[in-house]
Amino acid sequence: MADSSTQVRPGGRSAKVRAAVHRAVAELLAEEEAETLTLPAVAARAGVHPTTLYRRWGSTAQLLTDVATSRFSDDLVVPDSGSLAGDLERWLADVATDVADPDTLALMRATIATGPAGGCACVEDRHRQLGAILRHEVERGGTAPEVESAADSLLGPVYYRAVFTSEPASADWARGLVATYLSTLPQSSADPRPTDTR
Amino acid sequence: MADSSTQVRPGGRSAKVRAAVHRAVAELLAEEEAETLTLPAVAARAGVHPTTLYRRWGSTAQLLTDVATSRFSDDLVVPDSGSLAGDLERWLADVATDVADPDTLALMRATIATGPAGGCACVEDRHRQLGAILRHEVERGGTAPEVESAADSLLGPVYYRAVFTSEPASADWARGLVATYLSTLPQSSADPRPTDTR
DNA sequence: AAATTATCGCACTGATCGTTGCGTTAGTGG
DNA sequence: CCACTAACGCAACGATCAGTGCGATAATTT
């Protein structure tokens, strides 16, 4: 979010402030204070002056998208188990357990409300990871569906359950989603249950 | 939201105020003022005194859930075309075109942010309609899957695309979802007309 | 090491929000 | 038609938010 026209200065202090503010946002959202998430409140929790937040982020919407993009871009490495089914099962199970966390869910809900770009910020990196998994399968010599198709059938149910319903999205259920999805593909019948590596 | 211990009075004036407030909320959300959706702003737009909103609804969260439940509970009658595939295709196409409306989407986003119950308020009636469609098939003598399974595979992709991605959810695409979903069911071969495919 | 400047803290101000007490309007039932 | 009372409008009041000018701090460059 730093302005690129001027010289950026990611030194120790700015980084510390940014980290403290991000942590404060996550804490306040975790305490179901979604309605009262205001810049002075975040500043007080982070031990920073409110003016800093008004200058660096300007509004809660921009602050939330910043927090969401940095939260949903790290961790969750792409697996490489040797088969498409194994990769997808492991990856989607990780995604399901991630969005099952109430704190993560609160951040997602608040980010979605910031506008059409908010939802994209939550799943942008997931699509990138899914594309990498499918590309791995093609490089192995196999065939893989389009990212959009896989996202519809895999990420769709997981995020739908997390956001719209009160039913839990367990890891086993996510693995079942992968199995049924692969069964609909025309020629993915290489191996029905090749879970583990080598 | 009315207190049940006292005598409720749904006379002309209260209904008018409620309708004006609901319309004001929809208008403000349509103008991408999601961040500044405050009770005084809604009151000014509705031509009502802010005190009325503070007394009847109390907070923007409760007002939003009220608007969302009344918005997502009417219209959209359950079709009865004679076959499960036909019913689901028609219904899901209607759902897709409904959530494709930017104003409807803005209301959904704002409602989701109010808490875990917000998302449920958006799709509660959809699950009821889906249950009715599946029950119709059973009464016809056929077999139907569980509501949860159908919601995962049908509502999941539709709402996921609407909220999290920037891709359009067209009616034809929704009908394709129904076709692929029914093909995964174990004994859907009893259906004489699996897909209509224009 | 010294100069430069991005970044932050502080004090202050106008605007708006959330709430309460009280009087008025208008549905509801006798 | 009349009493009753739920619901609304009005006017105030703290409290908090959003924003601005200025000086201090610290990261970066020379």
Coordinates of C-alpha atoms (C1' of nucleotides) in Angstrom, one line a residue:
Chain A
M1 CA 0.0 0.0 0.0
A2 CA 3.0 2.3 0.1
D3 CA 3.1 5.0 -2.4
S4 CA 5.4 4.2 -5.2
S5 CA 6.0 7.7 -6.4
T6 CA 8.1 8.6 -3.5
Q7 CA 11.0 6.8 -2.0
V8 CA 9.6 4.0 0.1
R9 CA 11.2 3.4 3.5
P10 CA 10.5 -0.1 4.9
G11 CA 12.9 0.3 7.8
G12 CA 12.5 -1.0 11.2
R13 CA 10.0 1.4 12.6
S14 CA 7.5 1.4 9.8
A15 CA 7.6 -2.4 9.7
K16 CA 7.0 -2.6 13.4
V17 CA 4.0 -0.2 13.2
R18 CA 2.6 -2.1 10.3
A19 CA 2.9 -5.4 12.1
A20 CA 1.3 -4.0 15.3
V21 CA -1.6 -2.5 13.3
H22 CA -2.2 -5.8 11.4
R23 CA -2.2 -7.7 14.7
A24 CA -4.6 -5.2 16.3
V25 CA -7.0 -5.6 13.4
A26 CA -6.9 -9.4 13.7
E27 CA -7.4 -9.2 17.5
L28 CA -10.3 -6.8 17.3
L29 CA -12.0 -8.8 14.6
A30 CA -11.5 -12.0 16.6
E31 CA -13.3 -10.3 19.5
E32 CA -16.4 -10.0 17.4
E33 CA -16.0 -6.2 17.3
A34 CA -16.6 -6.2 13.6
E35 CA -19.1 -3.4 13.9
T36 CA -16.9 -1.1 15.9
L37 CA -13.7 -1.6 13.9
T38 CA -12.7 2.0 13.6
L39 CA -9.3 3.5 13.0
P40 CA -8.9 5.0 16.5
A41 CA -9.8 1.7 18.1
V42 CA -7.2 -0.1 16.0
A43 CA -4.7 2.6 16.9
A44 CA -5.4 2.2 20.6
R45 CA -5.0 -1.5 20.5
A46 CA -1.8 -1.3 18.4
G47 CA -0.3 1.3 20.7
V48 CA 0.0 3.7 17.8
H49 CA -1.3 7.2 17.3
P50 CA -4.6 7.4 15.3
T51 CA -3.1 10.0 13.0
T52 CA -0.7 7.4 11.7
L53 CA -3.5 5.2 10.5
Y54 CA -5.4 8.0 8.9
R55 CA -2.2 9.0 7.0
R56 CA -1.0 5.5 6.0
W57 CA -4.3 3.8 5.2
G58 CA -7.0 6.5 5.2
S59 CA -10.0 4.3 5.8
T60 CA -10.9 0.9 7.4
A61 CA -11.6 -0.5 3.9
Q62 CA -8.1 0.1 2.6
L63 CA -6.6 -1.1 5.9
L64 CA -8.7 -4.3 5.7
T65 CA -7.7 -5.1 2.2
D66 CA -4.1 -4.6 3.1
V67 CA -4.4 -7.0 6.1
A68 CA -6.4 -9.5 4.0
T69 CA -3.9 -9.6 1.1
S70 CA -1.0 -10.1 3.4
R71 CA -2.8 -12.6 5.5
F72 CA -4.0 -14.7 2.6
S73 CA -0.8 -14.6 0.6
D74 CA 1.7 -16.3 2.9
D75 CA 1.8 -19.8 4.3
L76 CA 0.0 -22.8 2.8
V77 CA 2.7 -24.2 0.5
V78 CA 1.6 -26.0 -2.6
P79 CA 1.9 -29.8 -2.1
D80 CA 3.5 -32.1 -4.7
S81 CA 2.5 -35.6 -3.8
G82 CA 3.0 -37.0 -7.2
S83 CA -0.6 -37.2 -8.3
L84 CA -3.3 -34.7 -9.1
A85 CA -5.7 -36.3 -6.7
G86 CA -3.2 -36.3 -3.8
D87 CA -2.2 -32.7 -4.4
L88 CA -5.8 -31.5 -4.5
E89 CA -6.9 -33.5 -1.5
R90 CA -4.1 -32.2 0.6
W91 CA -4.4 -28.7 -0.5
L92 CA -8.2 -28.4 -0.2
A93 CA -8.0 -30.0 3.3
D94 CA -5.6 -27.3 4.3
V95 CA -7.8 -24.6 2.8
A96 CA -10.8 -26.0 4.7
T97 CA -9.1 -26.1 8.0
D98 CA -7.9 -22.6 7.4
V99 CA -11.3 -21.1 6.7
A100 CA -12.7 -23.1 9.6
D101 CA -10.8 -20.8 12.0
P102 CA -13.3 -18.2 13.4
D103 CA -10.7 -15.5 13.4
T104 CA -9.8 -16.1 9.8
L105 CA -13.5 -16.1 9.0
A106 CA -14.1 -12.8 10.7
L107 CA -11.3 -11.2 8.7
M108 CA -12.9 -12.6 5.5
R109 CA -16.3 -11.3 6.4
A110 CA -15.0 -7.8 7.1
T111 CA -13.0 -7.8 3.9
I112 CA -15.9 -8.9 1.8
A113 CA -17.8 -5.9 2.9
T114 CA -15.3 -3.4 1.6
G115 CA -16.3 -3.9 -1.9
P116 CA -16.1 -6.2 -4.9
A117 CA -12.3 -6.3 -4.7
G118 CA -12.4 -7.5 -1.1
G119 CA -13.6 -11.0 -1.9
C120 CA -11.0 -11.3 -4.7
A121 CA -8.3 -10.4 -2.2
C122 CA -9.3 -13.3 0.0
V123 CA -9.0 -16.0 -2.7
E124 CA -6.6 -14.5 -5.2
D125 CA -3.7 -16.5 -3.9
R126 CA -5.8 -19.6 -3.7
H127 CA -6.5 -19.5 -7.4
R128 CA -2.7 -19.0 -8.0
Q129 CA -2.0 -22.1 -5.9
L130 CA -4.7 -24.1 -7.7
G131 CA -3.3 -23.1 -11.0
A132 CA 0.2 -24.3 -9.9
I133 CA -1.2 -27.7 -8.8
L134 CA -3.0 -28.2 -12.2
R135 CA 0.1 -27.1 -14.0
H136 CA 2.1 -29.7 -12.1
E137 CA -0.2 -32.4 -13.4
V138 CA 0.2 -31.2 -17.0
E139 CA 4.0 -31.2 -16.6
R140 CA 3.8 -34.8 -15.3
G141 CA 2.2 -35.7 -18.6
G142 CA -1.4 -35.9 -17.4
T143 CA -4.4 -33.7 -18.2
A144 CA -5.9 -31.1 -15.9
P145 CA -9.1 -29.1 -16.0
E146 CA -9.3 -25.3 -16.2
V147 CA -8.7 -23.3 -13.0
E148 CA -12.2 -21.8 -13.2
S149 CA -13.8 -25.2 -13.3
A150 CA -11.8 -26.6 -10.4
A151 CA -12.4 -23.4 -8.4
D152 CA -16.1 -23.7 -8.9
S153 CA -16.3 -27.2 -7.7
L154 CA -13.7 -27.2 -5.0
L155 CA -13.3 -23.7 -3.6
G156 CA -17.0 -22.9 -4.1
P157 CA -18.4 -25.4 -1.6
V158 CA -15.6 -24.8 0.9
Y159 CA -16.0 -21.0 1.0
Y160 CA -19.8 -21.3 0.7
R161 CA -20.1 -23.4 3.8
A162 CA -17.7 -21.2 5.7
V163 CA -19.4 -17.9 4.9
F164 CA -23.1 -18.7 4.3
T165 CA -23.9 -21.8 6.4
S166 CA -23.3 -22.9 9.9
E167 CA -22.2 -26.4 8.9
P168 CA -18.5 -27.3 9.6
A169 CA -16.2 -27.8 6.6
S170 CA -14.1 -30.7 7.8
A171 CA -10.9 -31.9 6.1
D172 CA -12.5 -35.3 5.3
W173 CA -15.5 -33.6 3.7
A174 CA -13.1 -31.5 1.5
R175 CA -11.2 -34.6 0.4
G176 CA -14.6 -36.1 -0.6
L177 CA -15.2 -33.0 -2.7
V178 CA -12.0 -33.7 -4.6
A179 CA -12.9 -37.3 -5.3
T180 CA -16.4 -36.5 -6.6
Y181 CA -15.0 -33.7 -8.7
L182 CA -12.3 -35.8 -10.3
S183 CA -14.9 -38.4 -11.2
T184 CA -16.7 -35.9 -13.3
L185 CA -13.6 -35.2 -15.5
P186 CA -13.7 -37.0 -18.8
Q187 CA -10.3 -38.8 -18.8
S188 CA -8.9 -38.4 -15.3
S189 CA -9.3 -42.2 -14.8
A190 CA -5.6 -42.8 -14.4
D191 CA -5.8 -43.8 -10.8
P192 CA -8.9 -43.6 -8.6
R193 CA -7.2 -43.5 -5.2
P194 CA -3.5 -42.6 -5.5
T195 CA -3.2 -40.7 -2.3
D196 CA 0.3 -41.1 -0.9
T197 CA 3.6 -40.4 -2.7
R198 CA 5.9 -42.8 -4.5
Chain B
M1 CA -37.5 -7.1 15.7
A2 CA -40.6 -5.9 17.5
D3 CA -40.9 -6.8 21.2
S4 CA -43.4 -9.6 21.6
S5 CA -44.3 -8.7 25.2
T6 CA -46.2 -5.6 24.1
Q7 CA -48.9 -5.3 21.7
V8 CA -47.5 -5.1 18.2
R9 CA -49.0 -2.5 15.9
P10 CA -48.3 -3.1 12.2
G11 CA -50.5 -0.2 11.1
G12 CA -50.1 2.0 8.1
R13 CA -47.5 4.4 9.5
S14 CA -45.1 1.7 10.9
A15 CA -45.3 -0.2 7.6
K16 CA -44.6 3.0 5.6
V17 CA -41.6 3.8 7.8
R18 CA -40.2 0.3 7.5
A19 CA -40.6 0.3 3.7
A20 CA -38.9 3.6 3.4
V21 CA -36.0 2.6 5.6
H22 CA -35.6 -0.7 3.7
R23 CA -35.6 1.2 0.4
A24 CA -33.1 3.7 1.7
V25 CA -30.7 0.9 2.8
A26 CA -30.9 -0.6 -0.6
E27 CA -30.3 2.7 -2.3
L28 CA -27.3 3.6 -0.2
L29 CA -25.8 0.2 -0.6
A30 CA -26.3 0.5 -4.4
E31 CA -24.4 3.7 -4.4
E32 CA -21.4 1.9 -3.1
E33 CA -21.6 3.7 0.2
A34 CA -21.2 0.5 2.1
E35 CA -18.6 2.0 4.3
T36 CA -20.7 5.0 5.4
L37 CA -23.9 3.1 5.9
T38 CA -24.9 4.7 9.2
L39 CA -28.2 5.0 10.9
P40 CA -28.4 8.8 10.5
A41 CA -27.6 8.5 6.8
V42 CA -30.3 5.9 6.3
A43 CA -32.7 8.1 8.2
A44 CA -32.0 11.1 6.1
R45 CA -32.4 9.2 2.9
A46 CA -35.7 7.6 4.1
G47 CA -37.1 10.9 5.3
V48 CA -37.4 9.6 8.9
H49 CA -35.9 10.8 12.1
P50 CA -32.7 9.1 13.2
T51 CA -34.2 8.4 16.6
T52 CA -36.8 6.1 15.0
L53 CA -34.0 3.9 13.6
Y54 CA -32.1 3.8 16.9
R55 CA -35.3 2.7 18.7
R56 CA -36.6 0.1 16.2
W57 CA -33.4 -1.4 15.0
G58 CA -30.6 -0.2 17.4
S59 CA -27.7 -0.9 15.1
T60 CA -26.8 -1.2 11.4
A61 CA -26.2 -4.9 11.9
Q62 CA -29.7 -5.6 13.0
L63 CA -31.1 -3.4 10.4
L64 CA -29.2 -5.1 7.7
T65 CA -30.2 -8.6 8.8
D66 CA -33.8 -7.4 8.8
V67 CA -33.5 -6.0 5.3
A68 CA -31.7 -9.1 4.1
T69 CA -34.2 -11.6 5.5
S70 CA -37.1 -9.7 4.0
R71 CA -35.3 -9.3 0.7
F72 CA -34.2 -12.9 0.3
S73 CA -37.4 -14.4 1.5
D74 CA -40.0 -13.2 -1.0
D75 CA -40.1 -13.8 -4.8
L76 CA -38.5 -16.7 -6.6
V77 CA -41.2 -19.3 -6.6
V78 CA -40.2 -22.9 -6.6
P79 CA -40.7 -24.3 -10.1
D80 CA -42.4 -27.7 -10.8
S81 CA -41.5 -28.7 -14.3
G82 CA -42.1 -32.4 -13.8
S83 CA -38.5 -33.6 -13.5
L84 CA -35.7 -33.0 -11.0
A85 CA -33.3 -31.8 -13.6
G86 CA -35.7 -29.3 -15.0
D87 CA -36.7 -27.9 -11.6
L88 CA -33.1 -27.5 -10.5
E89 CA -32.0 -25.9 -13.8
R90 CA -34.7 -23.4 -13.7
W91 CA -34.3 -22.6 -10.0
L92 CA -30.5 -22.3 -10.1
A93 CA -30.6 -20.1 -13.2
D94 CA -33.0 -17.8 -11.3
V95 CA -30.7 -17.8 -8.3
A96 CA -27.7 -17.0 -10.5
T97 CA -29.4 -14.1 -12.2
D98 CA -30.5 -12.8 -8.9
V99 CA -27.1 -12.7 -7.3
A100 CA -25.7 -11.3 -10.5
D101 CA -27.4 -8.0 -9.7
P102 CA -24.9 -5.6 -8.3
D103 CA -27.4 -4.1 -5.8
T104 CA -28.3 -7.5 -4.5
L105 CA -24.6 -8.3 -4.2
A106 CA -23.9 -5.2 -2.2
L107 CA -26.7 -6.0 0.2
M108 CA -25.2 -9.5 0.6
R109 CA -21.7 -8.2 1.2
A110 CA -22.9 -5.8 3.9
T111 CA -25.0 -8.5 5.6
I112 CA -22.2 -11.0 5.6
A113 CA -20.1 -8.5 7.6
T114 CA -22.6 -8.3 10.4
G115 CA -21.6 -11.7 11.8
P116 CA -22.0 -15.5 11.3
A117 CA -25.8 -15.1 11.1
G118 CA -25.6 -12.7 8.3
G119 CA -24.6 -15.2 5.7
C120 CA -27.2 -17.6 6.9
A121 CA -29.9 -14.9 6.5
C122 CA -28.9 -14.6 2.8
V123 CA -29.3 -18.3 1.9
E124 CA -31.7 -19.6 4.5
D125 CA -34.7 -19.4 2.1
R126 CA -32.7 -20.8 -0.7
H127 CA -32.1 -24.0 1.3
R128 CA -35.8 -24.1 2.0
Q129 CA -36.6 -23.9 -1.7
L130 CA -34.0 -26.5 -2.6
G131 CA -35.5 -28.8 0.0
A132 CA -38.9 -28.4 -1.5
I133 CA -37.6 -29.2 -5.0
L134 CA -35.9 -32.4 -3.8
R135 CA -39.0 -33.4 -1.8
H136 CA -41.1 -33.0 -5.0
E137 CA -38.8 -35.5 -6.7
V138 CA -39.3 -38.0 -3.9
E139 CA -43.0 -37.5 -4.0
R140 CA -42.8 -38.2 -7.7
G141 CA -41.3 -41.6 -6.9
G142 CA -37.8 -40.7 -7.7
T143 CA -34.7 -40.4 -5.5
A144 CA -33.1 -37.2 -4.5
P145 CA -29.9 -36.4 -2.7
E146 CA -29.6 -34.6 0.7
V147 CA -30.1 -30.8 0.8
E148 CA -26.5 -30.3 2.1
S149 CA -25.0 -32.2 -0.8
A150 CA -27.0 -30.3 -3.4
A151 CA -26.3 -27.0 -1.7
D152 CA -22.6 -27.6 -1.7
S153 CA -22.4 -28.4 -5.4
L154 CA -25.1 -26.0 -6.7
L155 CA -25.3 -23.0 -4.4
G156 CA -21.6 -23.2 -3.5
P157 CA -20.2 -22.3 -6.9
V158 CA -22.9 -19.7 -7.6
Y159 CA -22.4 -17.7 -4.4
Y160 CA -18.6 -18.2 -4.6
R161 CA -18.4 -16.7 -8.0
A162 CA -20.6 -13.8 -7.0
V163 CA -18.8 -12.9 -3.8
F164 CA -15.2 -14.0 -4.3
T165 CA -14.5 -13.7 -8.0
S166 CA -15.1 -11.2 -10.7
E167 CA -16.3 -13.8 -13.2
P168 CA -19.9 -13.6 -14.2
A169 CA -22.3 -16.3 -13.1
S170 CA -24.5 -16.7 -16.2
A171 CA -27.7 -18.7 -16.3
D172 CA -26.3 -21.1 -18.8
W173 CA -23.3 -21.8 -16.6
A174 CA -25.7 -22.5 -13.7
R175 CA -27.6 -25.0 -15.8
G176 CA -24.3 -26.7 -16.6
L177 CA -23.7 -27.0 -12.9
V178 CA -26.9 -28.9 -12.5
A179 CA -26.1 -31.3 -15.3
T180 CA -22.7 -32.2 -14.0
Y181 CA -24.0 -32.5 -10.4
L182 CA -26.8 -34.9 -11.4
S183 CA -24.3 -37.0 -13.3
T184 CA -22.4 -37.6 -10.0
L185 CA -25.4 -39.0 -8.2
P186 CA -25.4 -42.9 -8.0
Q187 CA -28.8 -43.7 -9.4
S188 CA -29.8 -40.6 -11.3
S189 CA -30.1 -42.8 -14.4
A190 CA -33.8 -43.3 -13.6
D191 CA -34.4 -39.8 -14.8
P192 CA -35.4 -40.0 -18.4
R193 CA -34.2 -36.5 -19.3
P194 CA -31.0 -35.7 -17.6
T195 CA -30.2 -32.6 -19.5
D196 CA -32.0 -30.2 -21.6
T197 CA -28.9 -28.6 -23.2
R198 CA -30.9 -26.1 -25.3
Chain C
dA1 C1' 29.4 11.7 10.5
dA2 C1' 26.2 15.0 8.6
dA3 C1' 22.4 16.1 5.7
dT4 C1' 17.9 14.8 4.0
dT5 C1' 13.4 13.4 4.4
dA6 C1' 10.0 9.8 5.2
dT7 C1' 7.4 8.6 9.1
dC8 C1' 5.4 9.2 13.5
dG9 C1' 3.5 11.6 17.8
dC10 C1' 1.1 15.6 19.7
dA11 C1' -2.4 19.2 20.3
dC12 C1' -6.3 21.0 18.5
dT13 C1' -10.9 21.6 15.8
dG14 C1' -15.2 20.7 13.3
dA15 C1' -18.4 17.1 12.2
dT16 C1' -21.0 13.3 13.1
dC17 C1' -22.7 9.5 15.9
dG18 C1' -25.3 7.3 19.6
dT19 C1' -28.5 8.3 23.4
dT20 C1' -32.1 10.2 26.4
dG21 C1' -36.3 12.8 28.0
dC22 C1' -40.4 14.7 26.6
dG23 C1' -44.3 16.1 23.7
dT24 C1' -47.1 14.8 19.6
dT25 C1' -49.2 12.0 16.2
dA26 C1' -51.9 8.2 14.8
dG27 C1' -53.2 3.2 14.9
dT28 C1' -56.3 0.1 17.9
dG29 C1' -60.1 -1.6 20.6
dG30 C1' -64.1 -0.6 23.4
Chain D
dC1 C1' -66.8 8.5 18.9
dC2 C1' -63.5 8.2 22.7
dA3 C1' -59.8 6.5 25.6
dC4 C1' -55.5 4.1 25.2
dT5 C1' -50.9 3.5 23.9
dA6 C1' -47.5 2.2 20.5
dA7 C1' -44.7 4.7 17.4
dC8 C1' -42.7 8.8 15.8
dG9 C1' -40.6 13.7 15.8
dC10 C1' -38.0 17.1 18.3
dA11 C1' -34.2 19.1 20.9
dA12 C1' -30.8 18.7 23.5
dC13 C1' -26.1 16.3 25.5
dG14 C1' -21.7 13.8 25.7
dA15 C1' -18.6 10.8 23.2
dT16 C1' -16.2 9.6 19.4
dC17 C1' -14.6 10.1 14.8
dA18 C1' -12.1 12.3 11.0
dG19 C1' -8.9 15.6 9.7
dT20 C1' -4.9 19.4 9.9
dG21 C1' -0.6 21.9 11.2
dC22 C1' 3.6 21.5 13.4
dG23 C1' 7.5 19.6 15.7
dA24 C1' 10.3 15.3 16.8
dT25 C1' 12.2 10.9 15.6
dA26 C1' 14.7 7.8 12.8
dA27 C1' 15.9 5.5 8.4
dT28 C1' 18.5 6.4 4.3
dT29 C1' 21.9 8.7 1.5
dT30 C1' 26.1 11.3 0.6

